mmCIF file of C-alpha atoms in Angstrom:
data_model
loop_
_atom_site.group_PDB
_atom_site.id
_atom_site.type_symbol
_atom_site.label_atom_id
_atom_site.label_comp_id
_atom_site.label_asym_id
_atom_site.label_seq_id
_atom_site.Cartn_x
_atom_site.Cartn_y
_atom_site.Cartn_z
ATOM 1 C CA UNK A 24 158.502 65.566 170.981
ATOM 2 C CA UNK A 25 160.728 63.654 173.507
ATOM 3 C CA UNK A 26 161.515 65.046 176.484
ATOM 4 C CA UNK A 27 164.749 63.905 179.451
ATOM 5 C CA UNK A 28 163.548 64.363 182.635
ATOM 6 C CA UNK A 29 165.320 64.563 185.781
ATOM 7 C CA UNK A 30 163.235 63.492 188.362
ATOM 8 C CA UNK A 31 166.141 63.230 190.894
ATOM 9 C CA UNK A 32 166.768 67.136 191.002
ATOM 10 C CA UNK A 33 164.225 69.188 193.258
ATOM 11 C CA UNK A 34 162.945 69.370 196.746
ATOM 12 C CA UNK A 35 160.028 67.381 195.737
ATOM 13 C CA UNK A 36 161.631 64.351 193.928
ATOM 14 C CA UNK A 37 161.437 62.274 192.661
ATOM 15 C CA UNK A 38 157.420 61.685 193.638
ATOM 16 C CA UNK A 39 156.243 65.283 192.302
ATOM 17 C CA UNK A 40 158.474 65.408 189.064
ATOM 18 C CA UNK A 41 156.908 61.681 188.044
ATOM 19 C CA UNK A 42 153.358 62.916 188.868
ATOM 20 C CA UNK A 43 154.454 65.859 186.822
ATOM 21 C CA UNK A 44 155.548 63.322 183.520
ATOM 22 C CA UNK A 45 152.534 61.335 184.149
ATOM 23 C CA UNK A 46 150.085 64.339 184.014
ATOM 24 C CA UNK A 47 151.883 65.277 180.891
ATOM 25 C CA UNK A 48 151.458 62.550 178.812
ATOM 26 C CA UNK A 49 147.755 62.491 179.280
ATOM 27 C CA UNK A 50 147.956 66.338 178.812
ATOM 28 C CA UNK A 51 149.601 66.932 175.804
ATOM 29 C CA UNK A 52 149.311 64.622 172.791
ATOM 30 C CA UNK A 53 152.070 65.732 171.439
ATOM 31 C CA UNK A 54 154.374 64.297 173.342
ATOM 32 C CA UNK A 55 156.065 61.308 172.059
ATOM 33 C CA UNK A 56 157.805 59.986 174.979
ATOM 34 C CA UNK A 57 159.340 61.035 178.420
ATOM 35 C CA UNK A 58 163.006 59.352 179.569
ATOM 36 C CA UNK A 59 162.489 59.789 183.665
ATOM 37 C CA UNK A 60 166.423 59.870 184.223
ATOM 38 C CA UNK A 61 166.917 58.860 187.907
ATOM 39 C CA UNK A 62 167.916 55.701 189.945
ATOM 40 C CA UNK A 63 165.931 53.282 188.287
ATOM 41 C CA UNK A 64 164.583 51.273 191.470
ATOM 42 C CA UNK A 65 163.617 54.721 193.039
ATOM 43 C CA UNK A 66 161.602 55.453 189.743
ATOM 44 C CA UNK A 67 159.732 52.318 189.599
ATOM 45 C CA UNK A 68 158.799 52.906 193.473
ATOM 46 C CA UNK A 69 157.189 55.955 192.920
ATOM 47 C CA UNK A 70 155.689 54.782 189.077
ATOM 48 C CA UNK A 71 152.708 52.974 189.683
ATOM 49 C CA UNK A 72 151.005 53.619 187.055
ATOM 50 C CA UNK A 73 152.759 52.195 183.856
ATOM 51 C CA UNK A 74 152.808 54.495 180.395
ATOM 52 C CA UNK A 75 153.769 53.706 177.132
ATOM 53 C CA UNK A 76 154.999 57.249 176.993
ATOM 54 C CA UNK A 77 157.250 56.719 179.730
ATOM 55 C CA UNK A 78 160.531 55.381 179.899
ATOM 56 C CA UNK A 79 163.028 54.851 182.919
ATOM 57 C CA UNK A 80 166.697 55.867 181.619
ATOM 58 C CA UNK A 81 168.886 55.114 184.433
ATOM 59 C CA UNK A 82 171.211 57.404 186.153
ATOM 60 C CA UNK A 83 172.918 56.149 189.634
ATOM 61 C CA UNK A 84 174.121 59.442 190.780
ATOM 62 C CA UNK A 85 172.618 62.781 191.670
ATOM 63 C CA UNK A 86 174.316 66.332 192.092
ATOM 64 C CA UNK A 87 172.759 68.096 195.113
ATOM 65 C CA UNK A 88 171.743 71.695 195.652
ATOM 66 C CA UNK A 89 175.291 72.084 197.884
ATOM 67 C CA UNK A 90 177.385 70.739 195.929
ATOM 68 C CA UNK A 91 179.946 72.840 193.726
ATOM 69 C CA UNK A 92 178.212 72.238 190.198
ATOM 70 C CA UNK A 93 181.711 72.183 188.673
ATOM 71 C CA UNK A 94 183.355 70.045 190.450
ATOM 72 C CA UNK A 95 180.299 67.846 190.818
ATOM 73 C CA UNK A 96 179.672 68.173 187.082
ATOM 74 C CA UNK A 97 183.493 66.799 186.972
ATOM 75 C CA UNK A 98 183.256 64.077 189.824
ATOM 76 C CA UNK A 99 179.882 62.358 189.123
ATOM 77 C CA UNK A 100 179.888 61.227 185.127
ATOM 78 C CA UNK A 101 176.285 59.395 185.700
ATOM 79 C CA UNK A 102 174.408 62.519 187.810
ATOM 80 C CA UNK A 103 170.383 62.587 186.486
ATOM 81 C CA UNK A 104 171.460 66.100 184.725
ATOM 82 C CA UNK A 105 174.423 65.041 182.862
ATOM 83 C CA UNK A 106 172.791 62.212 181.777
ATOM 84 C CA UNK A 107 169.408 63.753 180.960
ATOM 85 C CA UNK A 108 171.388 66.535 179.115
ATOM 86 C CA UNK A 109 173.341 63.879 177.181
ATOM 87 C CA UNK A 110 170.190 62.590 175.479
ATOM 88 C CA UNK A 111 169.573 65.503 174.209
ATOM 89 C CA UNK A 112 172.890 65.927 172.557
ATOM 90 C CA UNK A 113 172.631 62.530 171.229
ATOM 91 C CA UNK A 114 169.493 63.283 169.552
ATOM 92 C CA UNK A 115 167.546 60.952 171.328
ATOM 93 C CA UNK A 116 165.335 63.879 173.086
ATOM 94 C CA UNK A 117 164.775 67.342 172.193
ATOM 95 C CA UNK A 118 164.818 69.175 175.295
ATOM 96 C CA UNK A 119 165.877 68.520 178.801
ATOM 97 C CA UNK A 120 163.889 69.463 181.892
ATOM 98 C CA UNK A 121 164.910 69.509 185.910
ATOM 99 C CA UNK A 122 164.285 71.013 188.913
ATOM 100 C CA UNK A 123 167.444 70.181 190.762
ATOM 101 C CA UNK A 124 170.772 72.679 190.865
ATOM 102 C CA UNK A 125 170.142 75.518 188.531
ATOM 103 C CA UNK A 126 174.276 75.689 188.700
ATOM 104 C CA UNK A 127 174.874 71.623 187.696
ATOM 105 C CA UNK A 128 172.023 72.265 185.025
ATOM 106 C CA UNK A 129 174.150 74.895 183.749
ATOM 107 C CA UNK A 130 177.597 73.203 183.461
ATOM 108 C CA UNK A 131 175.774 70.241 181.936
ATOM 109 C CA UNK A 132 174.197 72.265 179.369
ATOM 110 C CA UNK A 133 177.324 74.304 178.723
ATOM 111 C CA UNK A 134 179.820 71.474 178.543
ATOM 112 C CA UNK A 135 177.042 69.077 176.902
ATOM 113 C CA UNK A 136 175.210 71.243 174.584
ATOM 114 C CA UNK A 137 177.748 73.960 173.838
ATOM 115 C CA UNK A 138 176.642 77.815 173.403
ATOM 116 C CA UNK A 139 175.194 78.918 170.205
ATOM 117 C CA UNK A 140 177.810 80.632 168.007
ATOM 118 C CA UNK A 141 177.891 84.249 168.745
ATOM 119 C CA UNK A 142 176.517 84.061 171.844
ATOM 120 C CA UNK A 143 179.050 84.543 174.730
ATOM 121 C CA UNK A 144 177.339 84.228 177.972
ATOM 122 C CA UNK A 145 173.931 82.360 177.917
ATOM 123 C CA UNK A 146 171.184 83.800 180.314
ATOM 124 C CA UNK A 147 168.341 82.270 182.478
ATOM 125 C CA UNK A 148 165.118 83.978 181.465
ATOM 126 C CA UNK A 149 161.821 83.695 183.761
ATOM 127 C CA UNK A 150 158.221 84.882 183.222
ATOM 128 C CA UNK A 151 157.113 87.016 185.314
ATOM 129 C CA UNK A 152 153.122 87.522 186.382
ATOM 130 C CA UNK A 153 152.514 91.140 186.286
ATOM 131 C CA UNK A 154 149.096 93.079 185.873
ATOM 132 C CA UNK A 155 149.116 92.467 181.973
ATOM 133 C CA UNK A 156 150.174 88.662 182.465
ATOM 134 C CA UNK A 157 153.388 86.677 181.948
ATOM 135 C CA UNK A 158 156.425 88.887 180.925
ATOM 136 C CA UNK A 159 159.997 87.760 180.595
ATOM 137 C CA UNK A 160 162.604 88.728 183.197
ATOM 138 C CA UNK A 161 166.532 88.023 182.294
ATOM 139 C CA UNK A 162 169.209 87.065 183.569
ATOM 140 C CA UNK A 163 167.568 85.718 186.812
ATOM 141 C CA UNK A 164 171.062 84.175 188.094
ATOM 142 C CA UNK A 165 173.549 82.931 185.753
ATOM 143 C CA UNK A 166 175.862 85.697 185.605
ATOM 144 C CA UNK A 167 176.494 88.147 188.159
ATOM 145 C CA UNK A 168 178.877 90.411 186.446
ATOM 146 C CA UNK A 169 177.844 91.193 183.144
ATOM 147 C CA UNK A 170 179.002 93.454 179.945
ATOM 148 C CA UNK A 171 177.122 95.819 177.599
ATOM 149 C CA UNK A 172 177.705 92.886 175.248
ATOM 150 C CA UNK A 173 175.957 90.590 177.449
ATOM 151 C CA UNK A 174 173.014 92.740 178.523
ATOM 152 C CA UNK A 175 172.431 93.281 174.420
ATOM 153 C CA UNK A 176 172.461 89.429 173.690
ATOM 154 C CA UNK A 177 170.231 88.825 176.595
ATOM 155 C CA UNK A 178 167.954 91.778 175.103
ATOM 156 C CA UNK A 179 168.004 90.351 171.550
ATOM 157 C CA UNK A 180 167.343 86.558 173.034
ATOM 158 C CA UNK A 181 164.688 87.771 175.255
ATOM 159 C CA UNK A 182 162.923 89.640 171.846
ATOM 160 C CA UNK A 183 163.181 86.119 169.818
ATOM 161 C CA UNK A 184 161.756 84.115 172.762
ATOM 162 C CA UNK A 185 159.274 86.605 173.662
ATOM 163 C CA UNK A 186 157.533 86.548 170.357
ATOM 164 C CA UNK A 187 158.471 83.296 169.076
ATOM 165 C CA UNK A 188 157.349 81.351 172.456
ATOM 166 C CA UNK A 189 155.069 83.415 174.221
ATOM 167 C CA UNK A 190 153.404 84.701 170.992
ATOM 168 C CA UNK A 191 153.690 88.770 171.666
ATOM 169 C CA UNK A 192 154.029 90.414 168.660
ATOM 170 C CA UNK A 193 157.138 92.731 168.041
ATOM 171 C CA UNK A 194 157.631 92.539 172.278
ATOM 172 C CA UNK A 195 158.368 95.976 174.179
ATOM 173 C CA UNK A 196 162.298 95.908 175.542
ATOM 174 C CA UNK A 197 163.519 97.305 178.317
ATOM 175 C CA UNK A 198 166.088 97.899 180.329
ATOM 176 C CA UNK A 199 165.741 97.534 184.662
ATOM 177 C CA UNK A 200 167.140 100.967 185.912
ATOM 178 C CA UNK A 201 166.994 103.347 188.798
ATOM 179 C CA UNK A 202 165.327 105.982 186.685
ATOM 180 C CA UNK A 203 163.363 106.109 183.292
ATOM 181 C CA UNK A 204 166.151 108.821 182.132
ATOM 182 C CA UNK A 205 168.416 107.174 179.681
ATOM 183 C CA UNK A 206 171.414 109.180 181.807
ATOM 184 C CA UNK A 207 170.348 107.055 184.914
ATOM 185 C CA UNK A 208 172.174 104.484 186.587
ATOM 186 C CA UNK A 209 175.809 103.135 186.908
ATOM 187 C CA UNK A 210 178.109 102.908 183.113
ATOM 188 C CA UNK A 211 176.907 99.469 182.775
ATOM 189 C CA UNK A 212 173.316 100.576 182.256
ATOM 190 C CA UNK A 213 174.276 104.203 180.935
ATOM 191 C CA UNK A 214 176.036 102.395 177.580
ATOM 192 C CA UNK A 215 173.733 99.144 177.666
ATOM 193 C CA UNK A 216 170.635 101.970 176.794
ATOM 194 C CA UNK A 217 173.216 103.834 174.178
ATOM 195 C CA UNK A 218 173.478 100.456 172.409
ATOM 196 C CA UNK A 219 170.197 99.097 172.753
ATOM 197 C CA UNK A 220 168.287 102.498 171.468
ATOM 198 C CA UNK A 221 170.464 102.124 168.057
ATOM 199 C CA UNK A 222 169.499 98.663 167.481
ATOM 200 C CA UNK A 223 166.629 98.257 164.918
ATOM 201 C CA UNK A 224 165.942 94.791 165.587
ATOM 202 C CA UNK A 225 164.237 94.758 168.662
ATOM 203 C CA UNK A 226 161.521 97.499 170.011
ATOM 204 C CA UNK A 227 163.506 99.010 172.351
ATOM 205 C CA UNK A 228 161.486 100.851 175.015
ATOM 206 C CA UNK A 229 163.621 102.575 177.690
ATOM 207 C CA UNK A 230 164.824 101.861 180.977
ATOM 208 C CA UNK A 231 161.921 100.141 183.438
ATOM 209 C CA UNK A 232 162.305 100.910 187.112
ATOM 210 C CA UNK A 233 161.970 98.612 189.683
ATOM 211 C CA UNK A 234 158.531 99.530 191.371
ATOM 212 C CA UNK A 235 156.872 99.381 187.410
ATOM 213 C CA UNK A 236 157.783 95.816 187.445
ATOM 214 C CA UNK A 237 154.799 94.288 188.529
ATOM 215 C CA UNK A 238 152.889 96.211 185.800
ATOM 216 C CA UNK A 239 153.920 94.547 182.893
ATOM 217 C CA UNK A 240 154.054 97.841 180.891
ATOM 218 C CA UNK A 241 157.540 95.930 178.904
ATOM 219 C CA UNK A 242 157.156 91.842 177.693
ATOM 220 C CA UNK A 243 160.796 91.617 178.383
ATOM 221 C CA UNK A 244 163.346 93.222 181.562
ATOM 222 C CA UNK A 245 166.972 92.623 180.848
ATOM 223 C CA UNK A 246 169.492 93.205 183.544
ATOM 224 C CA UNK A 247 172.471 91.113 185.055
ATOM 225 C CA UNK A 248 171.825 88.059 186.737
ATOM 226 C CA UNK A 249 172.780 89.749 190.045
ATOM 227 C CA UNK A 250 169.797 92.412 189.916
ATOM 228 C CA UNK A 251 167.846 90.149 187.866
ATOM 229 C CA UNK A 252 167.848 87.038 191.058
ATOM 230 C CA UNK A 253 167.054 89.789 193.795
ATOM 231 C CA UNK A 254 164.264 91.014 191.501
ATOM 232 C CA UNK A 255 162.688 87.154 191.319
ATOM 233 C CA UNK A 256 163.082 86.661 194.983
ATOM 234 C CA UNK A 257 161.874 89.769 196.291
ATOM 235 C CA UNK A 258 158.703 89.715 193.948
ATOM 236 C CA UNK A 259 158.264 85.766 195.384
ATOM 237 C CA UNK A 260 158.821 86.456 198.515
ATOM 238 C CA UNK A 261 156.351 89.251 198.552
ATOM 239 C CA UNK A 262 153.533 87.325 197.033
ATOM 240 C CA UNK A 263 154.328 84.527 199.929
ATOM 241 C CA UNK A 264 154.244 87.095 203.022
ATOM 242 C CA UNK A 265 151.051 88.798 201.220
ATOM 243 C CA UNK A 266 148.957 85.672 201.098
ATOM 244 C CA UNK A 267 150.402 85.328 204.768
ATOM 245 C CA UNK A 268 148.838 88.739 205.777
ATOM 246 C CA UNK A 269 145.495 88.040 204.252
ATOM 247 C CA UNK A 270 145.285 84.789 206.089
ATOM 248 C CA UNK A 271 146.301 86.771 209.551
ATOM 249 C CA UNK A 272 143.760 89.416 209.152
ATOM 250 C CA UNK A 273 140.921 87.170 207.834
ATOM 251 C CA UNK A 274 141.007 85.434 211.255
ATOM 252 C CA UNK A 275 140.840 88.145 213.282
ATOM 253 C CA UNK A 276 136.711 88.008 213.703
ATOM 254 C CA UNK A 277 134.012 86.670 212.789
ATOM 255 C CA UNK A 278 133.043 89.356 210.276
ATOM 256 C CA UNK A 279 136.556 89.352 208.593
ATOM 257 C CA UNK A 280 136.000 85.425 208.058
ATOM 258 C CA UNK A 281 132.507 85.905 206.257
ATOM 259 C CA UNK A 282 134.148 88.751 203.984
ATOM 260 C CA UNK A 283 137.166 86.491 203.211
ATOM 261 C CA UNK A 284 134.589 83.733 202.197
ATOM 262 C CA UNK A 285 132.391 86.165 199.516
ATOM 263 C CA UNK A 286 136.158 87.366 198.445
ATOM 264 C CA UNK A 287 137.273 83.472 197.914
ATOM 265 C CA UNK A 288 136.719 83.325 193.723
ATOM 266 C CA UNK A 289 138.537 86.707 193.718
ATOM 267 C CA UNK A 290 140.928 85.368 196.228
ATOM 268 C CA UNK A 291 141.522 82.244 194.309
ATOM 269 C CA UNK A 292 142.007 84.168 190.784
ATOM 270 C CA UNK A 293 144.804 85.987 192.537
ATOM 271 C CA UNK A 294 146.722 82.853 193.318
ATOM 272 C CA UNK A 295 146.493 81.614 190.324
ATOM 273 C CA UNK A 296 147.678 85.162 188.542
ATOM 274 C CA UNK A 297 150.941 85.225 191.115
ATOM 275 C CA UNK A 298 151.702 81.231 190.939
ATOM 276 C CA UNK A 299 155.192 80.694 189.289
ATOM 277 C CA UNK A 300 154.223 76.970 188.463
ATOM 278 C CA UNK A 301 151.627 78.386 186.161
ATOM 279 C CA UNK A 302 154.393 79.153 183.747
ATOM 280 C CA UNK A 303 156.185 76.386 184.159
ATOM 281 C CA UNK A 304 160.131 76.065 184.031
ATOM 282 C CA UNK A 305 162.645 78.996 182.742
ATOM 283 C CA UNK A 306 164.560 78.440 179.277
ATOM 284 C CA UNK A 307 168.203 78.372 179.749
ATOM 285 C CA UNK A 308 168.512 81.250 176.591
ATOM 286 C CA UNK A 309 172.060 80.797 174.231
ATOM 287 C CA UNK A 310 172.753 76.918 174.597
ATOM 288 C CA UNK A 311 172.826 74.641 171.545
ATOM 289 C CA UNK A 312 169.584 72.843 173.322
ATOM 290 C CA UNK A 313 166.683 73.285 174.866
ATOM 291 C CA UNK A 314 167.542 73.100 178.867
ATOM 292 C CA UNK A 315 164.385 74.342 181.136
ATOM 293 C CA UNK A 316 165.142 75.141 184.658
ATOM 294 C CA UNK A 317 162.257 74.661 187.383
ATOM 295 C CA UNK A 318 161.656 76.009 190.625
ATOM 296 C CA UNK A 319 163.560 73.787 192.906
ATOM 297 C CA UNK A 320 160.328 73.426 195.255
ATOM 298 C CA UNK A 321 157.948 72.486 192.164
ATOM 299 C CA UNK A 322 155.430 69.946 192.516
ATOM 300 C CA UNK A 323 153.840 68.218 189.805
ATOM 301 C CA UNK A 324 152.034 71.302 188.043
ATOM 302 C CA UNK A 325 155.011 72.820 187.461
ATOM 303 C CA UNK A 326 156.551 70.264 186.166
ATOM 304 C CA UNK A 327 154.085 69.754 183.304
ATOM 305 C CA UNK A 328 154.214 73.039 182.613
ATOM 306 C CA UNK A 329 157.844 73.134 182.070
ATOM 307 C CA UNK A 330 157.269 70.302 179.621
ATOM 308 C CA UNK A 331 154.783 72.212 177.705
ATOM 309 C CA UNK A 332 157.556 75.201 177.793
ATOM 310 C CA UNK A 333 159.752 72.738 176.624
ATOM 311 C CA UNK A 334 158.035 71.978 173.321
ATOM 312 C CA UNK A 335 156.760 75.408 172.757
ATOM 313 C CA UNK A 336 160.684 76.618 172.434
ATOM 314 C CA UNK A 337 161.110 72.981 170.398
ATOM 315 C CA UNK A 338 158.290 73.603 168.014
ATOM 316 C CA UNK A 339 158.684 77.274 167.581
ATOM 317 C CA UNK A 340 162.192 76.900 165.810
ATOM 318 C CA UNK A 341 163.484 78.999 168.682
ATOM 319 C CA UNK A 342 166.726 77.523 168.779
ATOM 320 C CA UNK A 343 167.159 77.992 165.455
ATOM 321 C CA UNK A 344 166.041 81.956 165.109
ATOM 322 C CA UNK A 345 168.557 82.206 167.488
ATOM 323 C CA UNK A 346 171.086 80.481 165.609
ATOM 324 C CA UNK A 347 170.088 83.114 162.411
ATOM 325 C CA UNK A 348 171.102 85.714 164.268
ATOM 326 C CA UNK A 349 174.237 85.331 164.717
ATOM 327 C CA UNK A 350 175.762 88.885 164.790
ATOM 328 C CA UNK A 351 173.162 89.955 167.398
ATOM 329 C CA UNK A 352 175.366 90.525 170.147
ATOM 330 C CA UNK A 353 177.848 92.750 168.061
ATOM 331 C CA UNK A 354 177.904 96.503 169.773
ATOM 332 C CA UNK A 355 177.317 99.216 167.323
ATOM 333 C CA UNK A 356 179.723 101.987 167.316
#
C-alpha cells in the first residue's frame, strides 16, 4: 500500500509525523511506500535517516488550524492536504493521512475525492476506549445539523466499518439519547430510532445514553456531529484531569507515593486503555477515498497508527462495501 502523508498539518510537525512514517515503514511490511507531502527543505531537515520507502513530494504551502478551510482550500492550490489528497485521486496512493485542519482535510477530500454515490453527508467516525475496548463513535464534528437521513447513513457506515475494519462481527448499533426509551429525546432522535429499528441490515440496539458510553455495551454510537464532538472532548478531557488528580493525590505523603509505585503496572495499563493514539487516526466515512484524520496534537505513535488504520480500511474493501450499498441511506416508510 502507498500512503500521502502530510507532515505539515499538526501541532507536532513536521518532526513527529516523519518519526511517525519512519516507524511505519519498519513496522509494517506491507507498506510499499510513504509520499511525506510538505516543504521539501523542511522535510529533509527533519529526515535524517534516509528510506527507500520514503519519498519527499513537495508541497510549498500549508493551511493552518485558523484559517477558513474553504477559502483556504480555494486560495492555496499547493497546501500539504490538497496535494496529499490529490495523489490519492490520481492513483498514485491509496489513502491519505494528516493531522492538520480536520475542516481543510474535509474540503480536500470532498472537492478531491468526491462522496460515494448515495451518500449525502460524509461523517468523521472515532474509536472510542471504553471498558470492552475500542468502539466507534460518529459524527465526531463534521456536521452539526443533521437529518434522519444522515444519522441512518452514518449508522449503516459505522456497521460496514465496524465489522469490516475493526473485525466485530454483526456490530451492536445504537443510537446516543437522553433515555433508553425509544419515545426519548428531541424529533431528530424520536424518528432516527423509528427508522433505524425497521432496518434489517444492521443490528440495531436502541438508544445508548450518555453516562453508558464509557462501557462499550454498543461497537458503534451514531449521533450528529454537534453531540458527537462534545462527547469526544468531554470523555478526553476527563481522562486528562483524571490522570491529573492521581498525580495530585499521589504526592501528598510519603505513604501515598509508595502505594502509587506498587499501583504503577496497573497505572500504566490504564494509560494505555484511555490513549487515543493507540487507535490511531479517524476514517473520514462516505468519501470516494480513504482520508484519516489525526489528533491535531499526535506525536509519532499516532501517526503510525493512523497508517496502519489506513490500510486496514484499504485492504478490507471498505470503500467498496460501501459503494455496494448504495440505497443504504434511503428512509423506509
Amino acid at each position: 500500500m502507498k500512503i500521502a502523508l502530510d507532515v505539515m498539518g499538526g501541532d507536532y510537525a513536521p518532526a513527529e509525523i516523519i518519526k511517525g512514517a519512519q516507524e511505519a515503514v519498519k513496522l509494517y511490511p506491507y507498506i510499499e511506500k510513504i509520499y511525506l507531502v510538505g516543504d521539501q527543505k523542511q522535510i529533509q531537515d527533519y529526515l535524517q535517516e534516509k528510506h527507500e520507502k520514503l519519498e519527499i513530494f513537495h508541497a510549498s504551502e500549508v493551511i493552518a488550524m485558523d484559517e477558513h478551510p474553504g477559502i483556504a482550500y480555494r486560495k492555496k492550490k499547493d497546501a500539504s492536504i490538497t496535494v496529499a489528497t490529490k495523489l490519492v485521486k490520481d492513483g498514485l496512493a491509496h489513502g491519505v493521512v494528516s493531522a492538520g485542519s480536520t475542516g481543510a482535510q474535509m474540503v480536500a477530500a470532498l472537492f478531491g475525492l468526491g462522496r460515494i454515490k448515495g451518500v449525502d453527508r460524509p461523517a468523521i467516525g472515532t474509536v472510542l476506549p471504553t471498558l470492552k475496548g475500542g468502539k466507534l463513535l460518529l459524527d465526531v464534528g463534521a456536521n452539526a445539523d443533521c437529518k434522519v437521513q444522515h444519522l441512518v447513513q452514518f449508522a449503516k457506515m459505522g456497521s460496514i466499518y465496524s465489522e469490516k475494519v475493526l473485525g466485530i462481527e454483526n456490530p451492536k448499533v445504537a443510537l446516543i439519547n437522553i433515555g433508553s426509551e425509544k419515545t426519548k429525546g428531541n424529533e431528530l432522535a424520536i424518528k432516527t430510532y423509528e427508522q433505524l429499528e425497521k432496518m434489517n441490515d444492521i443490528n440495531f440496539v436502541g438508544n445508548v445514553e450518555g453516562r453508558d458510553i464509557p462501557k462499550g455495551d454498543a461497537d458503534v454510537m451514531v449521533c450528529d456531529g454537534f453531540v458527537g464532538n462534545v462527547v469526544l472532548k468531554l470523555m478526553e478531557g476527563m481522562a486528562s484531569a483524571f490522570a491529573q488528580i492521581i498525580k495530585e493525590e499521589t504526592n501528598k505523603s510519603f505513604v501515598s507515593k509508595m502505594g502509587a509505585a506498587l499501583m504503577l503496572p496497573a497505572l500504566k495499563g490504564m494509560k494505555k486503555r484511555m490513549d487515543y493514539s493507540e487507535y490511531g487516526g479517524a476514517p473520514l466515512l462516505g468519501v470516494d477515498g480513504i482520508s484519516i484524520i489525526c489528533h491535531g496534537s499526535s506525536k509519532s505513535q499516532a501517526i503510525h497508527n493512523a497508517i496502519r488504520v489506513a490500510y486496514e480500511s484499504y485492504s478490507q474493501g471498505f470503500i467498496d462495501t460501501i459503494k455496494a450499498n448504495i440505497n443504504m441511506g434511503e428512509v423506509l416508510e
